[in-house]
PDB file of C-alpha atoms in Angstrom:
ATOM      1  CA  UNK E   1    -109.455  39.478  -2.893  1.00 79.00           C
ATOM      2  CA  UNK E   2    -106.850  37.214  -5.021  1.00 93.00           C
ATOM      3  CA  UNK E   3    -104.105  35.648  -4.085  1.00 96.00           C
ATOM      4  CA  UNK E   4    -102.609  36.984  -0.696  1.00 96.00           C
ATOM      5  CA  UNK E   5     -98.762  37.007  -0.697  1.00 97.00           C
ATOM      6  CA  UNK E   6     -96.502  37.790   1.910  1.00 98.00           C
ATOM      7  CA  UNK E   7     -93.061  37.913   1.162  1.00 98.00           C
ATOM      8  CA  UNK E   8     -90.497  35.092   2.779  1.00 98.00           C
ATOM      9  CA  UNK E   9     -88.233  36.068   5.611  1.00 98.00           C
ATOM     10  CA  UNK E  10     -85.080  36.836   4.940  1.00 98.00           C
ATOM     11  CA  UNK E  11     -81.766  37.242   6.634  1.00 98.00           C
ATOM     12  CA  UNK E  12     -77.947  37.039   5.828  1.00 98.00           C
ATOM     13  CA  UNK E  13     -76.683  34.280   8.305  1.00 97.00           C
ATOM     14  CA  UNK E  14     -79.133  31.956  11.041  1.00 98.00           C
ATOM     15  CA  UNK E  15     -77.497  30.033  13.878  1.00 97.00           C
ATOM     16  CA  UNK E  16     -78.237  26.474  14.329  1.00 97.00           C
ATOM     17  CA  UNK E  17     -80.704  26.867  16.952  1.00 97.00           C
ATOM     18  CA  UNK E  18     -82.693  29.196  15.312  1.00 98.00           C
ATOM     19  CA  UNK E  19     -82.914  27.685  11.944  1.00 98.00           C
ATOM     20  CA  UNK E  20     -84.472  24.680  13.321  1.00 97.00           C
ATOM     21  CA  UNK E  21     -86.467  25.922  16.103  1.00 98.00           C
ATOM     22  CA  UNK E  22     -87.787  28.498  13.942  1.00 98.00           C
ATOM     23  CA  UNK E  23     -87.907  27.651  10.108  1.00 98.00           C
ATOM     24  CA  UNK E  24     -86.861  23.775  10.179  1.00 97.00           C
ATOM     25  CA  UNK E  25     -89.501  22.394  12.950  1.00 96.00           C
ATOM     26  CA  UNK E  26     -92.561  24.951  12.413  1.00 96.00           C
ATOM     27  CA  UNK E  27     -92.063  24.119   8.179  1.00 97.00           C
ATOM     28  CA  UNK E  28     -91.127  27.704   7.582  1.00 98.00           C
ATOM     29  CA  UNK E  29     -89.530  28.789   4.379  1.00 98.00           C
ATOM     30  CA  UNK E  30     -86.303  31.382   4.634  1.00 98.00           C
ATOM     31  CA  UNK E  31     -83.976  33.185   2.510  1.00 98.00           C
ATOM     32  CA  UNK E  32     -80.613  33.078   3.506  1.00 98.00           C
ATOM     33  CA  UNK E  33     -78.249  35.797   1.748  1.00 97.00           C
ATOM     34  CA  UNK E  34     -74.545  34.487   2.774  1.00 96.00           C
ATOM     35  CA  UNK E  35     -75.194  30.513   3.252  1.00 95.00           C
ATOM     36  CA  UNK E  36     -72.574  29.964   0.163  1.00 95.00           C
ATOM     37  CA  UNK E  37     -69.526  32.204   1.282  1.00 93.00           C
ATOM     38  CA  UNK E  38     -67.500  29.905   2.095  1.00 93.00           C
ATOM     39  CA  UNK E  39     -68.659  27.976  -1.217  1.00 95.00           C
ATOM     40  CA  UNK E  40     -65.980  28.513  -4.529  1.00 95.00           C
ATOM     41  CA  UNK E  41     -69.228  28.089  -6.306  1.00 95.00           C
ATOM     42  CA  UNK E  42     -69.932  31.472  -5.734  1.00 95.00           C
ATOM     43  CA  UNK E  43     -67.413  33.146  -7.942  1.00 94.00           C
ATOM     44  CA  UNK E  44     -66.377  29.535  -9.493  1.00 95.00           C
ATOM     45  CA  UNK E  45     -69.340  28.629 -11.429  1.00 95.00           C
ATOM     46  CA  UNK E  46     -69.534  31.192 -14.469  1.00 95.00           C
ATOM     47  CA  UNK E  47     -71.299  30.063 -17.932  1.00 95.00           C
ATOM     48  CA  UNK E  48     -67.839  30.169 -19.088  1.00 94.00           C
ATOM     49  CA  UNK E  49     -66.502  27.316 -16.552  1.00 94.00           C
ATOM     50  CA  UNK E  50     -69.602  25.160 -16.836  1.00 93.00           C
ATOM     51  CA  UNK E  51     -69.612  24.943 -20.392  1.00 91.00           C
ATOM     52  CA  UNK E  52     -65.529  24.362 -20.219  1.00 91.00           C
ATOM     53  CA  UNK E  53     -66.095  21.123 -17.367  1.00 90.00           C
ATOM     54  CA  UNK E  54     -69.459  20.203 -18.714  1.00 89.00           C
ATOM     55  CA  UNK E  55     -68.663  20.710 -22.983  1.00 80.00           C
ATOM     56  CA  UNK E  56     -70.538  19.208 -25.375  1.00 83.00           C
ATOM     57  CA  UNK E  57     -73.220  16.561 -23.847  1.00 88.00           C
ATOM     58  CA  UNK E  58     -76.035  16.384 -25.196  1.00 90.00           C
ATOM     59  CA  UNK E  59     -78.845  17.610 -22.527  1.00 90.00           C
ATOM     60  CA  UNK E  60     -82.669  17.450 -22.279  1.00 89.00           C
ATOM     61  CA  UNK E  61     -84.743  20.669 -22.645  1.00 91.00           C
ATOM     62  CA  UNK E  62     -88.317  21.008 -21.454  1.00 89.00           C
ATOM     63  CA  UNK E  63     -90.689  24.273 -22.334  1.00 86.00           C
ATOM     64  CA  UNK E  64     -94.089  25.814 -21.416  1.00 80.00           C
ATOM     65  CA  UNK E  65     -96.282  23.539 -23.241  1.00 76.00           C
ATOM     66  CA  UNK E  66     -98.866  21.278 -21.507  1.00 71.00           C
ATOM     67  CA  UNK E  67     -97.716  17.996 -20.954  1.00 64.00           C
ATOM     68  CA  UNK E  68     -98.758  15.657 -23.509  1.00 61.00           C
ATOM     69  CA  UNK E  69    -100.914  12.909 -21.829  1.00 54.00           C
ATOM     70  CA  UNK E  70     -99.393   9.945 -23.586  1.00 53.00           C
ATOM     71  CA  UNK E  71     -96.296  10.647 -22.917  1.00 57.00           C
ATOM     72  CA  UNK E  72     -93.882   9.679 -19.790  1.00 57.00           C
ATOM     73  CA  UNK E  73     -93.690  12.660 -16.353  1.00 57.00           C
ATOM     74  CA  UNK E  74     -91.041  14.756 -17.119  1.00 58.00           C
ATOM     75  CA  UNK E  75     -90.297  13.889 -20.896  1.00 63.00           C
ATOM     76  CA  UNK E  76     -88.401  16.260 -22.562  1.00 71.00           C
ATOM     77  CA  UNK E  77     -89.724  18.696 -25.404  1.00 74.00           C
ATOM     78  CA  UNK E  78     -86.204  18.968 -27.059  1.00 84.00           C
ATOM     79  CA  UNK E  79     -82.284  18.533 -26.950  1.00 90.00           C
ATOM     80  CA  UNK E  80     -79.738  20.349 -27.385  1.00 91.00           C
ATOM     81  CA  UNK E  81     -75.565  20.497 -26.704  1.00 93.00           C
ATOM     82  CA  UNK E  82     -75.037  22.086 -23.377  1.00 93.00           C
ATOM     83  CA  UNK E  83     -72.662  24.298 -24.761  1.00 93.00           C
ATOM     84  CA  UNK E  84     -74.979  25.692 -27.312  1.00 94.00           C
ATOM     85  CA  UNK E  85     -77.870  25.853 -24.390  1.00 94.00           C
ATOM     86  CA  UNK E  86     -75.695  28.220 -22.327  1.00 94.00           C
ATOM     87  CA  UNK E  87     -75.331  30.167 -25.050  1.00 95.00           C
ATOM     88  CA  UNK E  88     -78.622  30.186 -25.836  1.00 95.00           C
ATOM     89  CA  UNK E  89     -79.709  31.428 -22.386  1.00 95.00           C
ATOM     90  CA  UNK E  90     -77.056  34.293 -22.398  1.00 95.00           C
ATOM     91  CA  UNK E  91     -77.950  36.039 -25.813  1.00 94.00           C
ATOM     92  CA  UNK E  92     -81.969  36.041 -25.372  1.00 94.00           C
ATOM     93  CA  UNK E  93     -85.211  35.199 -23.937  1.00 94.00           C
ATOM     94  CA  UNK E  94     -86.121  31.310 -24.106  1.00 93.00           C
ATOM     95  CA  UNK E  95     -89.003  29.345 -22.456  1.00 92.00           C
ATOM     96  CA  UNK E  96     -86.301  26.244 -22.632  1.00 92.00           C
ATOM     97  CA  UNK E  97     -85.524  25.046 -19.236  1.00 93.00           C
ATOM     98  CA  UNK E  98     -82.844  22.099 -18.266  1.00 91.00           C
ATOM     99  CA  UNK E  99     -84.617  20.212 -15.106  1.00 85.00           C
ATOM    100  CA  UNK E 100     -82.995  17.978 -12.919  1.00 75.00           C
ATOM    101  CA  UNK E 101     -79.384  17.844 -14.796  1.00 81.00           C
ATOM    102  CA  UNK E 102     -76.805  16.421 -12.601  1.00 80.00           C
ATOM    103  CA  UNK E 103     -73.537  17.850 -13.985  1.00 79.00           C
ATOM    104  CA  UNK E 104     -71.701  15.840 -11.252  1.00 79.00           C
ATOM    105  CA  UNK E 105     -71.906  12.440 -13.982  1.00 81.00           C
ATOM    106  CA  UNK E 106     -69.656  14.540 -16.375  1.00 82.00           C
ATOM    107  CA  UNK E 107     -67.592  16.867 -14.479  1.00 85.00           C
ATOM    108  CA  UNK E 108     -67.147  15.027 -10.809  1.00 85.00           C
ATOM    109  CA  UNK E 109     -64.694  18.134  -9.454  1.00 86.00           C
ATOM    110  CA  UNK E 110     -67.404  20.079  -8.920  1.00 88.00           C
ATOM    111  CA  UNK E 111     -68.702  18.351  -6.083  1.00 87.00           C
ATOM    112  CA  UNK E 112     -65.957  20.451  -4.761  1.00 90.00           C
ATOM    113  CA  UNK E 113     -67.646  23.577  -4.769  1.00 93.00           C
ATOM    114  CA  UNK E 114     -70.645  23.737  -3.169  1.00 92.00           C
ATOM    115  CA  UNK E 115     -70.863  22.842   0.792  1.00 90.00           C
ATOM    116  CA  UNK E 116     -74.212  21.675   2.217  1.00 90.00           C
ATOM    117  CA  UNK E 117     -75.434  23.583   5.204  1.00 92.00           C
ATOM    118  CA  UNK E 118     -75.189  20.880   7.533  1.00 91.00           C
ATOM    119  CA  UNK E 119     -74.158  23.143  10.430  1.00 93.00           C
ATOM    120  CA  UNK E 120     -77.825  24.078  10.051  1.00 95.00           C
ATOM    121  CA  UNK E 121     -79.229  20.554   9.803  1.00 95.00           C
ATOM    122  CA  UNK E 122     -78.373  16.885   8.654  1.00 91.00           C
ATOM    123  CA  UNK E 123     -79.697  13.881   5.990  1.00 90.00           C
ATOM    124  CA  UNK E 124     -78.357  15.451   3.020  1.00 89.00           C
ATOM    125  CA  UNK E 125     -77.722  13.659   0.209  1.00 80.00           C
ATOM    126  CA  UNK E 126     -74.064  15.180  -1.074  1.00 69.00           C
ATOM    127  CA  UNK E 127     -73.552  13.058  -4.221  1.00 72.00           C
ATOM    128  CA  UNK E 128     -77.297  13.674  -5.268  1.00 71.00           C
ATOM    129  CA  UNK E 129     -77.157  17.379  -6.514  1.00 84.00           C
ATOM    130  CA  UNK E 130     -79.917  18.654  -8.990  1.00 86.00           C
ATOM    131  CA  UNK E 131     -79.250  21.893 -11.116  1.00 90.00           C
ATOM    132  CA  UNK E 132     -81.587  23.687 -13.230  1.00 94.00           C
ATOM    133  CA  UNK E 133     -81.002  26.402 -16.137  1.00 95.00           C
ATOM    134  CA  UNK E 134     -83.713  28.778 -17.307  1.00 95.00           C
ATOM    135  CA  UNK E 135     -84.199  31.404 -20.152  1.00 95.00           C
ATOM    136  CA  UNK E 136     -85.635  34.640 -19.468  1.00 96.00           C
ATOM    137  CA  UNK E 137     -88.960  34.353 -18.641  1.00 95.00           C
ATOM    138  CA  UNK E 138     -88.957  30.451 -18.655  1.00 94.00           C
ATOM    139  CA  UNK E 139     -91.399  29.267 -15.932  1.00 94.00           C
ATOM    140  CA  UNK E 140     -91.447  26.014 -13.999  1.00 93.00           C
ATOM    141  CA  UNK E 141     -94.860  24.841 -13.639  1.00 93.00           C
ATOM    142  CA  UNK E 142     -96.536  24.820  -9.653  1.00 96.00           C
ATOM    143  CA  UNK E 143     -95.853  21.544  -8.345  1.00 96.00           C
ATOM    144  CA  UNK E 144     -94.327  19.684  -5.438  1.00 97.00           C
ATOM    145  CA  UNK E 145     -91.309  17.583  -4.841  1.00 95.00           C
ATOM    146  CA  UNK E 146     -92.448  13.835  -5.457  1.00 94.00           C
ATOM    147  CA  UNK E 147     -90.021  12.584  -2.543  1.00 94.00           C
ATOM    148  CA  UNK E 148     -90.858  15.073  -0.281  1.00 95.00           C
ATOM    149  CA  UNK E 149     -87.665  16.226   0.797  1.00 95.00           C
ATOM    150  CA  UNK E 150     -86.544  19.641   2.724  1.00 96.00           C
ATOM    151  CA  UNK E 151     -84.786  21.754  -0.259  1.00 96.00           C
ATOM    152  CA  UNK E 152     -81.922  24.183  -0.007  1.00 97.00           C
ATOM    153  CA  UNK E 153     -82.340  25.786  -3.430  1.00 97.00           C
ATOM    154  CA  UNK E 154     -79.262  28.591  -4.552  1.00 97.00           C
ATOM    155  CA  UNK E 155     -79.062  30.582  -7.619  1.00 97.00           C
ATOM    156  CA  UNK E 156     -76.450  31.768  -9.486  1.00 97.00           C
ATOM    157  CA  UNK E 157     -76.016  34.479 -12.193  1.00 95.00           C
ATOM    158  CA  UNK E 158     -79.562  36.377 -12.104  1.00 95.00           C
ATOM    159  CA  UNK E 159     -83.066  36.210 -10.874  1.00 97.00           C
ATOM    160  CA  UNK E 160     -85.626  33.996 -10.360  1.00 98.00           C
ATOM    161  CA  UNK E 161     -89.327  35.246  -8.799  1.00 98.00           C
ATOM    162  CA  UNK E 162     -90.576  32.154  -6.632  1.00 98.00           C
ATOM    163  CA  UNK E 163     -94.072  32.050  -4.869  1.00 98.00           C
ATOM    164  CA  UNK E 164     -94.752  29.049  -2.548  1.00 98.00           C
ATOM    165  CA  UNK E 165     -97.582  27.665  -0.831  1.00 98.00           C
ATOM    166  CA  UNK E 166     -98.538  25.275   2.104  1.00 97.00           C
ATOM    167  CA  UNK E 167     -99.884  21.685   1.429  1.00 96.00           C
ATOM    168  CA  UNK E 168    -102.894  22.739   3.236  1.00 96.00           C
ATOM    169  CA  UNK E 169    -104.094  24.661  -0.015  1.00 97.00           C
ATOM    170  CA  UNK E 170    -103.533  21.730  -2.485  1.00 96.00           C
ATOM    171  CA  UNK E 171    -107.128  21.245  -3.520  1.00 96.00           C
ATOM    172  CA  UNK E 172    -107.927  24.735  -3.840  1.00 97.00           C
ATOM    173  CA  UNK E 173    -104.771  24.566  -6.098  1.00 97.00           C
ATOM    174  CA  UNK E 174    -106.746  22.238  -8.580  1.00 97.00           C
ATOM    175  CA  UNK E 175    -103.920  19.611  -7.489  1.00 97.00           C
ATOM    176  CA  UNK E 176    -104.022  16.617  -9.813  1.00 95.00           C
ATOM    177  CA  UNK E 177    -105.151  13.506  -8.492  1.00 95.00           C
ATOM    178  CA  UNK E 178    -102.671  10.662  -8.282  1.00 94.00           C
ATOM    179  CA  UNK E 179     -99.838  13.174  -9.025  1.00 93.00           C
ATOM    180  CA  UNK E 180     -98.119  16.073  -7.688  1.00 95.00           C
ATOM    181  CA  UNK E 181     -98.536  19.137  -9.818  1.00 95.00           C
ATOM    182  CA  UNK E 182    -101.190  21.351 -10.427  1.00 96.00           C
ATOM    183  CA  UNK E 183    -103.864  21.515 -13.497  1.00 95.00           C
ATOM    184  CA  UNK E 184    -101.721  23.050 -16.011  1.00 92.00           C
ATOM    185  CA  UNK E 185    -104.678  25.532 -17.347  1.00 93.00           C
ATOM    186  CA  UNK E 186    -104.210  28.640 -15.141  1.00 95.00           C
ATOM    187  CA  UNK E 187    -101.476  31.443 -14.777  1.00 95.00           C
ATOM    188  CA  UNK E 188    -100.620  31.452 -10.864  1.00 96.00           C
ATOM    189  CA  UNK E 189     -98.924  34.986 -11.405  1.00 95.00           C
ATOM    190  CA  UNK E 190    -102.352  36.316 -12.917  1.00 95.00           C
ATOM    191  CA  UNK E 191    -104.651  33.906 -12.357  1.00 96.00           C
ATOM    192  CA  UNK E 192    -108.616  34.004 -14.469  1.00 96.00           C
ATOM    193  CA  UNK E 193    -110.485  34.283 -10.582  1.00 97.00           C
ATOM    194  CA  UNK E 194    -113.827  33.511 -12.662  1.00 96.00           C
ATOM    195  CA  UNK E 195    -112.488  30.636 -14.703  1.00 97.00           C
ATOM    196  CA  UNK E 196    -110.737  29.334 -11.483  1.00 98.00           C
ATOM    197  CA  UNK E 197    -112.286  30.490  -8.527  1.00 97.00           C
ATOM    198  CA  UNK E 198    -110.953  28.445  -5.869  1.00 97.00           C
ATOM    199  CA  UNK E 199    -107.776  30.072  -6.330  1.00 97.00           C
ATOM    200  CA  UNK E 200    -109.073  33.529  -4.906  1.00 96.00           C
ATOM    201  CA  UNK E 201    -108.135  34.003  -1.411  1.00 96.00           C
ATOM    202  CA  UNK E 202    -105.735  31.559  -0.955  1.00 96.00           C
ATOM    203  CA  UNK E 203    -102.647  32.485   0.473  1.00 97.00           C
ATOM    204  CA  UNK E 204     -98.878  32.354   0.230  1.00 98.00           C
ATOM    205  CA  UNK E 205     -95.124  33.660   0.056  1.00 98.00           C
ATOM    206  CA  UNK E 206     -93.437  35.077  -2.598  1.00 98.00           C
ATOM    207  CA  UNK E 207     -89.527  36.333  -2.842  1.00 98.00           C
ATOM    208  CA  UNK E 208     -86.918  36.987  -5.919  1.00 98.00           C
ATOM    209  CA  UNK E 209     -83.648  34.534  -5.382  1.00 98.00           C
ATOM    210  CA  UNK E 210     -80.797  36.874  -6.360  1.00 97.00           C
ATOM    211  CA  UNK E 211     -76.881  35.264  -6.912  1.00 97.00           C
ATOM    212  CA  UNK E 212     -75.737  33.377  -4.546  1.00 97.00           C
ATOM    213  CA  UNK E 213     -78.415  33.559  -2.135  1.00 98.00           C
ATOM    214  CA  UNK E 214     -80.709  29.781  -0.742  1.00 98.00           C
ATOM    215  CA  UNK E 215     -83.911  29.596  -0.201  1.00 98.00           C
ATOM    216  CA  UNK E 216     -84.971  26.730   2.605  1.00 98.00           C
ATOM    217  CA  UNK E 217     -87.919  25.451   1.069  1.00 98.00           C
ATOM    218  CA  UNK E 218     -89.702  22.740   3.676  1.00 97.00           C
ATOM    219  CA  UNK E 219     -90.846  19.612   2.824  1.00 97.00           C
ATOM    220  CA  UNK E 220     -94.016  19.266   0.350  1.00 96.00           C
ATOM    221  CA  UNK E 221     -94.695  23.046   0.108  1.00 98.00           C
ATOM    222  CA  UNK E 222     -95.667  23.754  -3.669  1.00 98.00           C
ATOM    223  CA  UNK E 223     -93.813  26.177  -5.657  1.00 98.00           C
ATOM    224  CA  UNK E 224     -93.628  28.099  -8.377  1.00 97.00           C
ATOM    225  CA  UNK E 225     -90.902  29.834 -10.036  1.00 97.00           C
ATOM    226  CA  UNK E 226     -89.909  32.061 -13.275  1.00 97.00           C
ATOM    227  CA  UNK E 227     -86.357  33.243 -14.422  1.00 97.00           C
ATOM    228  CA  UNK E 228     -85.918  36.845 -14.748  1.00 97.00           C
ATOM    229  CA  UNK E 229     -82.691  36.256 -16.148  1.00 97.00           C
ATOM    230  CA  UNK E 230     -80.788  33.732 -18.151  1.00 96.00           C
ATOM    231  CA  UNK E 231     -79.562  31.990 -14.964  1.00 96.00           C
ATOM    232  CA  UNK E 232     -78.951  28.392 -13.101  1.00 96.00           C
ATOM    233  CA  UNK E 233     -79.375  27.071  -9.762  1.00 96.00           C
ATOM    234  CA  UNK E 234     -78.183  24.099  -7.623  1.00 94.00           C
ATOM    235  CA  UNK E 235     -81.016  21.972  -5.453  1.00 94.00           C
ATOM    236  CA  UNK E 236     -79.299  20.070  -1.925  1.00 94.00           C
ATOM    237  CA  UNK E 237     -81.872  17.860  -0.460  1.00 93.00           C
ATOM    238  CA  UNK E 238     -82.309  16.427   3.135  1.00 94.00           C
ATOM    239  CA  UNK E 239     -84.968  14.299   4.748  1.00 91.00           C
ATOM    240  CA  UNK E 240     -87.170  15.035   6.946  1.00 91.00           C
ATOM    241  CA  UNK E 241     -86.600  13.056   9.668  1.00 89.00           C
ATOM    242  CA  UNK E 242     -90.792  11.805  10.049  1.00 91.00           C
ATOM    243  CA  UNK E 243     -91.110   8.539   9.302  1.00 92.00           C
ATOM    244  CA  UNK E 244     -94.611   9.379   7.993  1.00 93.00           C
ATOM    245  CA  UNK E 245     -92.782  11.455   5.646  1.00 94.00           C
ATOM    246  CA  UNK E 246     -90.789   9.278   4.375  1.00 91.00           C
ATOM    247  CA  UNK E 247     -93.446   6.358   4.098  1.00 94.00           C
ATOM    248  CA  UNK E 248     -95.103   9.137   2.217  1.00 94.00           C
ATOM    249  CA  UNK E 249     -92.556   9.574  -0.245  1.00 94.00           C
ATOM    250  CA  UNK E 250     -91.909   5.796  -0.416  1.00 93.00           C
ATOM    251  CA  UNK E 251     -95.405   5.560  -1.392  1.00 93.00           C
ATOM    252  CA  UNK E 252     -95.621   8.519  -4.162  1.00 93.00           C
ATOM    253  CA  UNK E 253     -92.245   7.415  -5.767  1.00 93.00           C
ATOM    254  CA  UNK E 254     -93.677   3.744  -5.654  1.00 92.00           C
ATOM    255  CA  UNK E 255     -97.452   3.043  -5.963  1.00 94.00           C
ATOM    256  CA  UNK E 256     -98.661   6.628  -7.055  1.00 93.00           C
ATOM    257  CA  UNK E 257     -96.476   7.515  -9.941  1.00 92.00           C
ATOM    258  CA  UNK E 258     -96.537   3.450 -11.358  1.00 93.00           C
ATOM    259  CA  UNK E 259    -100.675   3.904 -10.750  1.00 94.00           C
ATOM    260  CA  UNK E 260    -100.148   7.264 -12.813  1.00 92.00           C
ATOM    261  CA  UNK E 261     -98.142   5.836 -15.695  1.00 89.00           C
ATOM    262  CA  UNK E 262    -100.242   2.530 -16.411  1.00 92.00           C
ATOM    263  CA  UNK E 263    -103.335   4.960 -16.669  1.00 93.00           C
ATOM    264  CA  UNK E 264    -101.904   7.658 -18.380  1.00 88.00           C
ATOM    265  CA  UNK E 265    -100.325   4.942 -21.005  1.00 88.00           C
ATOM    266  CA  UNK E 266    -103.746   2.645 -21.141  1.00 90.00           C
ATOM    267  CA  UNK E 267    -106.165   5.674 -20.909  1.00 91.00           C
ATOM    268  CA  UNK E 268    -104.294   8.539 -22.678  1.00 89.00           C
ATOM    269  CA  UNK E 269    -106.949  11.634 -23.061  1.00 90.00           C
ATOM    270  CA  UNK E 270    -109.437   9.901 -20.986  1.00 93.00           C
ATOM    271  CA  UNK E 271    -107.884   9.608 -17.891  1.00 93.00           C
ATOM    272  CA  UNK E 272    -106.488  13.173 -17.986  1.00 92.00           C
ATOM    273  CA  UNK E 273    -109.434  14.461 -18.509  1.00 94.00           C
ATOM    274  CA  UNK E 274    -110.759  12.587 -15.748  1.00 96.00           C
ATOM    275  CA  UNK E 275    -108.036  13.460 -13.865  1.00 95.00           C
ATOM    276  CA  UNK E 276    -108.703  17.627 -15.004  1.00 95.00           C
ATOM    277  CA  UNK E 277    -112.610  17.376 -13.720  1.00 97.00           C
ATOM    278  CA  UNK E 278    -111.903  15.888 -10.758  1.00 97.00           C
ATOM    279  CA  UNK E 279    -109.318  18.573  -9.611  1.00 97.00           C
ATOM    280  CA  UNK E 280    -111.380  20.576 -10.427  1.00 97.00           C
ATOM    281  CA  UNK E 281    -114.309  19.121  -8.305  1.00 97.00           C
ATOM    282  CA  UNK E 282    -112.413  19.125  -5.585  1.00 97.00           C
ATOM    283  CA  UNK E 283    -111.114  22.792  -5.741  1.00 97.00           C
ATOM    284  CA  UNK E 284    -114.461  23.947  -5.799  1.00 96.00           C
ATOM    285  CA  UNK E 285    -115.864  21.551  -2.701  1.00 96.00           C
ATOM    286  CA  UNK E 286    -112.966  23.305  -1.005  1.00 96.00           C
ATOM    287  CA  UNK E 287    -113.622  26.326  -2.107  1.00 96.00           C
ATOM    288  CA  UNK E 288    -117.450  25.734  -0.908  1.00 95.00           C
ATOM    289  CA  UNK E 289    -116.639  24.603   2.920  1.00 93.00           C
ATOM    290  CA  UNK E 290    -114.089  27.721   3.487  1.00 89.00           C
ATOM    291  CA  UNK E 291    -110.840  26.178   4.490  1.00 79.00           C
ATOM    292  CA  UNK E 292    -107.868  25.227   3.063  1.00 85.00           C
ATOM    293  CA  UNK E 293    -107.762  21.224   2.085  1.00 46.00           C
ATOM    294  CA  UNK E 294    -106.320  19.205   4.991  1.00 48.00           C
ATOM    295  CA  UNK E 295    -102.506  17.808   4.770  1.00 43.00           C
ATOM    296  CA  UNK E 296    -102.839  13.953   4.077  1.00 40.00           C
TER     297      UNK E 296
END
């Protein structure tokens, strides 16, 4: 069977009313080609200009590897000059990513350039951009958004090949306990069905993000997503307006992810591994009663 993916809905502009009625209240993800023509971004934001506004900080680089158990979420694997980065990205290949850089602390004038869609929706968070760079073929690992916000994700300069899936599937996505990524030990774009067999049959959406177009990605949907190209992308994020949503993220910025650190820093190996068998437990009980795991 495998994986079943459809691919996401796309269209060039939405009006209000249908964006939320159909995408924003019924948690639907959505392409939208022409959100950022009114946005100087679009032409603006070369590798050229951001090294120029950006120049020579130093910036954090994070690759393929598994993450190393003693060592803090999101540490980096390496660093490098942003300048020399970009470069990097533009000549070859490169599993080195930058993750949640906010240019904004070095080069403030580009908070000119980008416009969040609020004539789609509100709760954005203006000053609180995140951009990511990628090599081709660098891959960000399937995971979830920690605070659980609604994401309008736009790409610049290339291609990136995204596949998303509901909450509802997180244990048959050997989701980590106490965390929000998935075990690190399987290849969701060709997946080992025998070594991991709750992830046969499960089901989700797939698209490639071309230049300048957003995808709406909905609040706690897991994704995963690879570069095609040397390219960069800017994440806007709004809140859901639940208030169990947002005493949800309260909880896994808070209690979760300190319970996660002490452990991982007392218990090292041991508790991952714990933490591997029990996903893995889990996937397969899910696998075993036929249905996707329940949103909690």
């Amino acid at each position: 069977m495998g994986i079943i993916l459809t691919q996401i809905d796309k269209v060039d502009t939405i009006t209000k009313e249908d964006f939320i009625n159909n995408y924003l209240i019924p948690r639907k993800p959505l392409v939208i080609r022409k959100a950022t023509q009114t946005w100087p971004a679009l032409q603006k934001w070369t590798f050229d200009y951001l090294r120029e506004v950006v120049g020579d900080r130093t910036v954090p680089l994070y690759d393929s590897s598994k993450a190393d158990p003693s060592a803090p979420i999101n540490a980096s694997a390496a660093e490098m000059k942003f300048a020399d980065y970009i470069d990097l990205i533009q000549k070859q290949p490169t599993d080195l990513r930058i993750f949640l850089f906010d240019p904004i602390k070095f080069a403030p004038k580009l908070l000119d350039d980008y416009r969040s869609p609020s004539d789609l929706m509100g709760g954005f968070l203006d000053k609180y951009p995140n951009m990511f760079f990628g090599g081709a073929g660098s891959i960000t690992f399937l995971h979830y958004d920690i605070d659980l916000a609604h994401i309008f994700h736009t790409h610049f300069h290339g291609r990136k090949h995204i596949m998303l899936f509901e909450q509802k599937w997180s244990e048959r996505l050997y989701c980590m306990p106490f965390a929000t990524y998935a075990l690190e030990d399987y290849d969701i774009s060709n997946p080992d069905f025998k070594k991991f067999p709750a992830l046969d049959g499960i089901e989700g959406q797939e698209t490639i993000l071309e230049h300048g177009e957003t995808l709406f990605m909905p609040t706690g949907f897991w994704h995963w997503m690879k570069y095609l190209d040397g390219s960069f992308s800017i994440s806007l994020r709004a809140w859901d307006r639940s208030w169990a949503i947002k005493a949800h993220s309260l909880y896994n910025l808070t209690v979760q992810r300190k319970f996660d650190d002490f452990m991982k820093g007392r218990f090292k190996k041991r508790y991952m591994d714990w933490k591997e068998e029990l996903a893995v437990k889990r996937a397969n009980k899910a696998l075993a009663e036929g249905k996707p795991a329940k949103f909690s």
